[in-house]
Coordinates of C-alpha atoms in Angstrom, one line a residue:
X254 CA 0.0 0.0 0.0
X255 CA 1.3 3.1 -0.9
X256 CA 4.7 1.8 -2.7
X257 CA 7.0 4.4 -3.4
X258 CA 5.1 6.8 -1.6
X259 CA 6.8 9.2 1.2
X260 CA 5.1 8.7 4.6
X261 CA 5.0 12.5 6.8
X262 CA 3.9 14.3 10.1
X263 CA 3.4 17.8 9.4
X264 CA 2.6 20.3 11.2
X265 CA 0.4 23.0 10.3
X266 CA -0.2 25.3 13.1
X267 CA -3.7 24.2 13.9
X268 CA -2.6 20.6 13.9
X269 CA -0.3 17.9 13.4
X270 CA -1.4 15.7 9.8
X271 CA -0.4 12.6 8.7
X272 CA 0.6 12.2 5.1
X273 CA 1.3 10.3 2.5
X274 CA 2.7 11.5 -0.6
X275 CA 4.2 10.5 -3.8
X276 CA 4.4 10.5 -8.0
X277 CA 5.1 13.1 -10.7
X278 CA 3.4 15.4 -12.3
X279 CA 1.1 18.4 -11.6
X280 CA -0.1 18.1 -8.0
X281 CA -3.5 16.2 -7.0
X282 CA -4.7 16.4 -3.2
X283 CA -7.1 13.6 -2.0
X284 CA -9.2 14.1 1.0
X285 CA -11.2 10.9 2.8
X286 CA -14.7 11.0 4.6
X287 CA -16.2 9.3 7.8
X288 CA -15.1 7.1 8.9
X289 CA -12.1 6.3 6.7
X290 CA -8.6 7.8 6.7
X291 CA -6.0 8.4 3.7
X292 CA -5.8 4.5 3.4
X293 CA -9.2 4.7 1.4
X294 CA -7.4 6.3 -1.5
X295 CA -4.4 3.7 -2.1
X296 CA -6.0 1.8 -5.2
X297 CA -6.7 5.5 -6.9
X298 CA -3.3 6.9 -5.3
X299 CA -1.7 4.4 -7.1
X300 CA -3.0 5.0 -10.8
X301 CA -2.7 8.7 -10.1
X302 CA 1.2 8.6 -9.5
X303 CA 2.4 8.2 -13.2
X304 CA 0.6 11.3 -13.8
X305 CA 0.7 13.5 -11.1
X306 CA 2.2 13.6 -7.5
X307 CA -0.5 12.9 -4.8
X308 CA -1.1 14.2 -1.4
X309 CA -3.3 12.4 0.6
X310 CA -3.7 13.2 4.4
X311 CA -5.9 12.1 6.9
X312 CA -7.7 14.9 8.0
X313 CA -7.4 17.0 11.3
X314 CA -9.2 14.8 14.0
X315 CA -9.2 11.7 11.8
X316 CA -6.9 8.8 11.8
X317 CA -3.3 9.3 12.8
X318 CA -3.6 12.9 12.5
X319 CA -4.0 15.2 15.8
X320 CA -7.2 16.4 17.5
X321 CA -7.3 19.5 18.3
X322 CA -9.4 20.6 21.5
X323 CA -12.8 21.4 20.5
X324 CA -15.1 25.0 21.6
X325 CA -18.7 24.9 22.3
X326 CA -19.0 26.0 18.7
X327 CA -17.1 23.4 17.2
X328 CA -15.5 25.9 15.0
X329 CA -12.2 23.7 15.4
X330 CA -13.9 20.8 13.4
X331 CA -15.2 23.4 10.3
X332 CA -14.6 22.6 7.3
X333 CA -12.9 25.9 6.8
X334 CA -10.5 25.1 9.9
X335 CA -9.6 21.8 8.2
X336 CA -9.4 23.9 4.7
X337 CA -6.6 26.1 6.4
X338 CA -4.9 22.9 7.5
X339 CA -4.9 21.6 3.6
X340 CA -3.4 24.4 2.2
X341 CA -0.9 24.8 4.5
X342 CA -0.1 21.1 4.0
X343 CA 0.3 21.4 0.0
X344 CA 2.7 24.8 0.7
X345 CA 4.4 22.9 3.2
X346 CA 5.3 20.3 0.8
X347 CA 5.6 23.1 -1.8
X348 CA 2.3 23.0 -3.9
X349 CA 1.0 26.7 -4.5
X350 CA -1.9 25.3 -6.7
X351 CA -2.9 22.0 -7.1
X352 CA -6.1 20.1 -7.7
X353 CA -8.3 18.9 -5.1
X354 CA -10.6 15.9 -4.9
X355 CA -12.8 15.6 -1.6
X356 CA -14.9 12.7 -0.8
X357 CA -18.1 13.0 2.0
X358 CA -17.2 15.0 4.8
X359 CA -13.9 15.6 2.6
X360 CA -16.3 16.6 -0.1
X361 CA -17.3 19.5 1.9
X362 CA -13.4 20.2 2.8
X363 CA -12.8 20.4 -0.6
X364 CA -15.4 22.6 -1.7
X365 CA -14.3 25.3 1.4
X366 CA -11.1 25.0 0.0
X367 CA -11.8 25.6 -3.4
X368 CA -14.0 28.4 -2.0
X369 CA -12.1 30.4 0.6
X370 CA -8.8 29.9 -1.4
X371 CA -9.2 30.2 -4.9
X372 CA -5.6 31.5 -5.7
X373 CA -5.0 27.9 -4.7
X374 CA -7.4 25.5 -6.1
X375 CA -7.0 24.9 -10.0
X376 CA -9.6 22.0 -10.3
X377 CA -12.3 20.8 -7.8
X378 CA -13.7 17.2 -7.8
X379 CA -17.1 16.5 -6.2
X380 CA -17.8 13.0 -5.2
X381 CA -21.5 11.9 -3.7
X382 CA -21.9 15.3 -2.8
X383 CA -23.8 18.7 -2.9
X384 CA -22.7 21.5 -0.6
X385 CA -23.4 21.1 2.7
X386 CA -25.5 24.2 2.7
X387 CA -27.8 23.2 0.3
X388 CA -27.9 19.4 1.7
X389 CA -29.5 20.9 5.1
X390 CA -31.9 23.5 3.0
X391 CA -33.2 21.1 1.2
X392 CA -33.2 18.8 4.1
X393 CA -37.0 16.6 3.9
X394 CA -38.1 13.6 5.9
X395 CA -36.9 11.2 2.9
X396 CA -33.5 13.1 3.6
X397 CA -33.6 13.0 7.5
X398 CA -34.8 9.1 7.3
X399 CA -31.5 8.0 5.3
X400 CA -29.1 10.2 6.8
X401 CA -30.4 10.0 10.4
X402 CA -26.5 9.7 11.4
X403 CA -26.1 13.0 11.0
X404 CA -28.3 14.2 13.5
X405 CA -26.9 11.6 15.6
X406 CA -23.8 12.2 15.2
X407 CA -24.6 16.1 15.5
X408 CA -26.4 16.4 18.7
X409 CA -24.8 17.2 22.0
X410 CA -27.8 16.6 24.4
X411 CA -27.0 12.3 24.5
X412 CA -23.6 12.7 22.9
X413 CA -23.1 9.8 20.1
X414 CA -20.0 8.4 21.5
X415 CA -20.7 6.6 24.3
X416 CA -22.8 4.6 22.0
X417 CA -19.9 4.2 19.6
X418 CA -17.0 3.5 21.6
X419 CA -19.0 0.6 23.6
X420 CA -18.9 -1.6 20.4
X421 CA -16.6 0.3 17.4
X422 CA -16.7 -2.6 14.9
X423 CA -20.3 -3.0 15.6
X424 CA -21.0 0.4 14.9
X425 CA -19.2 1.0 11.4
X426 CA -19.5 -2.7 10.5
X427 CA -16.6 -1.9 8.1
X428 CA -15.8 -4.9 5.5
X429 CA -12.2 -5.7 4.6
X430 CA -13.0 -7.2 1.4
X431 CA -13.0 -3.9 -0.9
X432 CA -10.5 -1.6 0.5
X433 CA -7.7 -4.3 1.2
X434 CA -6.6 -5.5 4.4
X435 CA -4.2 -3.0 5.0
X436 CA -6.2 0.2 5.0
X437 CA -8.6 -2.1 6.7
X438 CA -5.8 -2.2 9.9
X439 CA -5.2 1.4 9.2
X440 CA -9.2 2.2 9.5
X441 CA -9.9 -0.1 12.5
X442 CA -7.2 0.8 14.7
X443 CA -8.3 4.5 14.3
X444 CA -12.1 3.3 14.9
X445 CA -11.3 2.0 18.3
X446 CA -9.9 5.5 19.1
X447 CA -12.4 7.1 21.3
X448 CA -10.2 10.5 20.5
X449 CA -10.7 9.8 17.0
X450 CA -14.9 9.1 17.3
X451 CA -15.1 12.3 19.1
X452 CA -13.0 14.0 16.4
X453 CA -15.5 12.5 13.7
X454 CA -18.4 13.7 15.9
X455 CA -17.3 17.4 16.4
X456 CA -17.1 17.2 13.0
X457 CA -20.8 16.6 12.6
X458 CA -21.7 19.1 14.9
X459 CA -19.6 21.7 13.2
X460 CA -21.4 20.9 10.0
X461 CA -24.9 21.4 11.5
X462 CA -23.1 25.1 12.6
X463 CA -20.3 26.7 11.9
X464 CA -20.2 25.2 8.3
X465 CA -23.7 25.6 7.2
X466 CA -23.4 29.5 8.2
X467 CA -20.4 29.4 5.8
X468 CA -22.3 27.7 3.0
X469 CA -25.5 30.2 3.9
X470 CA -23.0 33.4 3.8
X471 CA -21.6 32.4 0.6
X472 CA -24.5 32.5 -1.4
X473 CA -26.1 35.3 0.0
X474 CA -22.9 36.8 -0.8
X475 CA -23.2 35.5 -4.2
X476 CA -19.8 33.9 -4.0
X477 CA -18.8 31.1 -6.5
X478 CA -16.2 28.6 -7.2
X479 CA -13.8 30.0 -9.6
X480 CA -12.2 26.8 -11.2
X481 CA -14.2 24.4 -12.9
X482 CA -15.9 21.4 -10.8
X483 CA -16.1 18.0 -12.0
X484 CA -19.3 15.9 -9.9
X485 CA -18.9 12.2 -9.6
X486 CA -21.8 9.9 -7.8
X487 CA -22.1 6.7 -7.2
X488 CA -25.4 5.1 -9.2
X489 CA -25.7 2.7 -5.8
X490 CA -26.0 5.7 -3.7
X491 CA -29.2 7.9 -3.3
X492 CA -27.8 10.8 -4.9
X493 CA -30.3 10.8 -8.1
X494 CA -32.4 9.8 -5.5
X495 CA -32.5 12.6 -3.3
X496 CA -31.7 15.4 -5.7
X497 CA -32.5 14.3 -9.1
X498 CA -29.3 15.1 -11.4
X499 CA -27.0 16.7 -8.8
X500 CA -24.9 18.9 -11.7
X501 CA -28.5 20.8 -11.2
X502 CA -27.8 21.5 -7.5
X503 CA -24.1 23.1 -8.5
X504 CA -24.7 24.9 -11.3
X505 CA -25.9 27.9 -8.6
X506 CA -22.6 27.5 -6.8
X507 CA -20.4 26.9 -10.4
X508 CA -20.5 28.3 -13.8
X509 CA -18.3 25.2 -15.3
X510 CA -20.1 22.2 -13.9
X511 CA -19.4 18.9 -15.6
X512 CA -19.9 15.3 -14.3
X513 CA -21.1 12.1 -14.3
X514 CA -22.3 8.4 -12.4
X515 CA -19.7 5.6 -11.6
X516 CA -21.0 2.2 -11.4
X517 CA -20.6 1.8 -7.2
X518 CA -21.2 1.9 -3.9
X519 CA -21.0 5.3 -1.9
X520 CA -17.1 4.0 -1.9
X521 CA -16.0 4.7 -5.1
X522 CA -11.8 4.9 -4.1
X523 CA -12.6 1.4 -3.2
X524 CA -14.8 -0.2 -5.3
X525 CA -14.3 1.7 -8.3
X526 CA -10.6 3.0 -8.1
X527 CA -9.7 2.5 -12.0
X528 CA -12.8 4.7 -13.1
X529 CA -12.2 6.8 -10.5
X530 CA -8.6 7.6 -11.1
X531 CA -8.8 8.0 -14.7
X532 CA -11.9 10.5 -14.1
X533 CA -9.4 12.5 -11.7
X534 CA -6.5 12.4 -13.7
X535 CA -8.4 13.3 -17.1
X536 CA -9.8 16.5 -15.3
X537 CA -6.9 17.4 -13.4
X538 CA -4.5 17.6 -16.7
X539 CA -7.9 19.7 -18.9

């Protein structure tokens, strides 16, 4: 996993991220969701290298990376805290503009990346994902019933992580077959973190706050993404399901908007890593 790749701590100022990095080529940064860590990327890391060199971290609060104390606002766990720590990850390792490709919760990293430091971000890559803003907007009972975790996850009144840290592997139920068995080790050991699970949590919470007023400011603002956005969902996923074609949902957020379904599951870096890369790398070098 991860041959030939560089293996880093790094610190940022906010935190302390974990890194792997490695290839040639005009620079690519992969970001994970939740649960995973960088290890989800591996299979796509490694068709990406030829092409371009590839920065994938685990994000602040995830995996091996640090946890920063939280606030009652949960501003540490934004996705605009997190964006901070990713740009001063790729100057660190001496990327003044790169590409960016965000997954779930790295989704919405990705896209507070791309939209707070545009100087930075040459191409943006969506996958299963509409901004977070407009997800909670458009927010319905059909929504609520399929993404209770959120709300879950989100609250503070019975915090989530009791619940979680009693039975980890029960929780996640996270199958080795698809991602290989050495991201699995990677994933599980930080699952059974209970600094990690309330990491993941705060970051839930910050997205019910701190990063939906973000979203909200940004379009009454009239703000929008300067480079172009490529959208990439998964047809076994609900995104057609819950919003139709999702291209729809970024074109007020994007004037160049392009995309398409992969045949998957919700984990495309996993299950679908050759489409995948090849999507990425195609983009990355238009």
């Amino acid at each position: 996993m991860f041959e030939y790749f560089a293996e880093d701590r790094i610190d940022v100022g906010e935190a302390e991220l974990y890194v792997r990095h490695g290839g040639t080529g005009t620079p690519v940064l992969l970001l994970h969701g939740h649960p995973r860590t960088h290890a989800t990327w591996h299979k796509v890391a490694a068709l990406l290298a030829p092409h371009h060199t590839v920065v994938c971290p685990d994000l602040r609060g995830y995996g091996r990376s640090s946890k920063p104390p939280t606030t009652p606002d949960h501003s540490p766990y934004s996705k605009r805290a997190m964006a901070r720590d990713m740009l001063a990850l790729m100057r660190a390792l001496g990327h003044e503009r790169f590409a960016v490709a965000g997954h779930d919760r790295g989704a919405y990293v990705a896209h507070r990346l791309a939209m707070d430091h545009p100087e930075a971000v040459t191409h943006l890559v969506q996958l299963d994902s509409v901004p977070l803003g407009e997800a909670l907007a458009r927010c319905d009972a059909k929504f609520a019933t399929a993404w209770w975790h959120w709300w879950f996850l989100g609250q503070t009144a019975k915090p989530a992580e009791r619940v979680i840290d009693a039975d980890p592997d029960a929780w996640y139920q996270v199958d080795a077959s698809a991602m290989g068995e050495e991201a699995y080790a990677d994933l599980r050991r930080a699952l059974h973190d209970p600094a990690t699970v309330h990491a993941m949590c705060e970051d839930y919470r910050a997205g019910l706050g701190v990063d939906r007023a973000a979203d909200d400011a940004d379009r009454a603002a009239g703000r929008r993404l300067r480079c172009p956005l490529l959208l990439l969902w998964a047809t076994k996923d609900d995104m057609e399901d819950l919003y139709g074609d999702p291209r729809e949902v970024w074109a007020a957020w994007a004037d160049d908007v392009r995309g398409r379904p992969i045949d998957s599951g919700h984990h495309m870096a996993e299950e679908a890593p050759a489409e995948l890369a090849a999507a990425i790398r195609d983009f990355a070098a238009s």
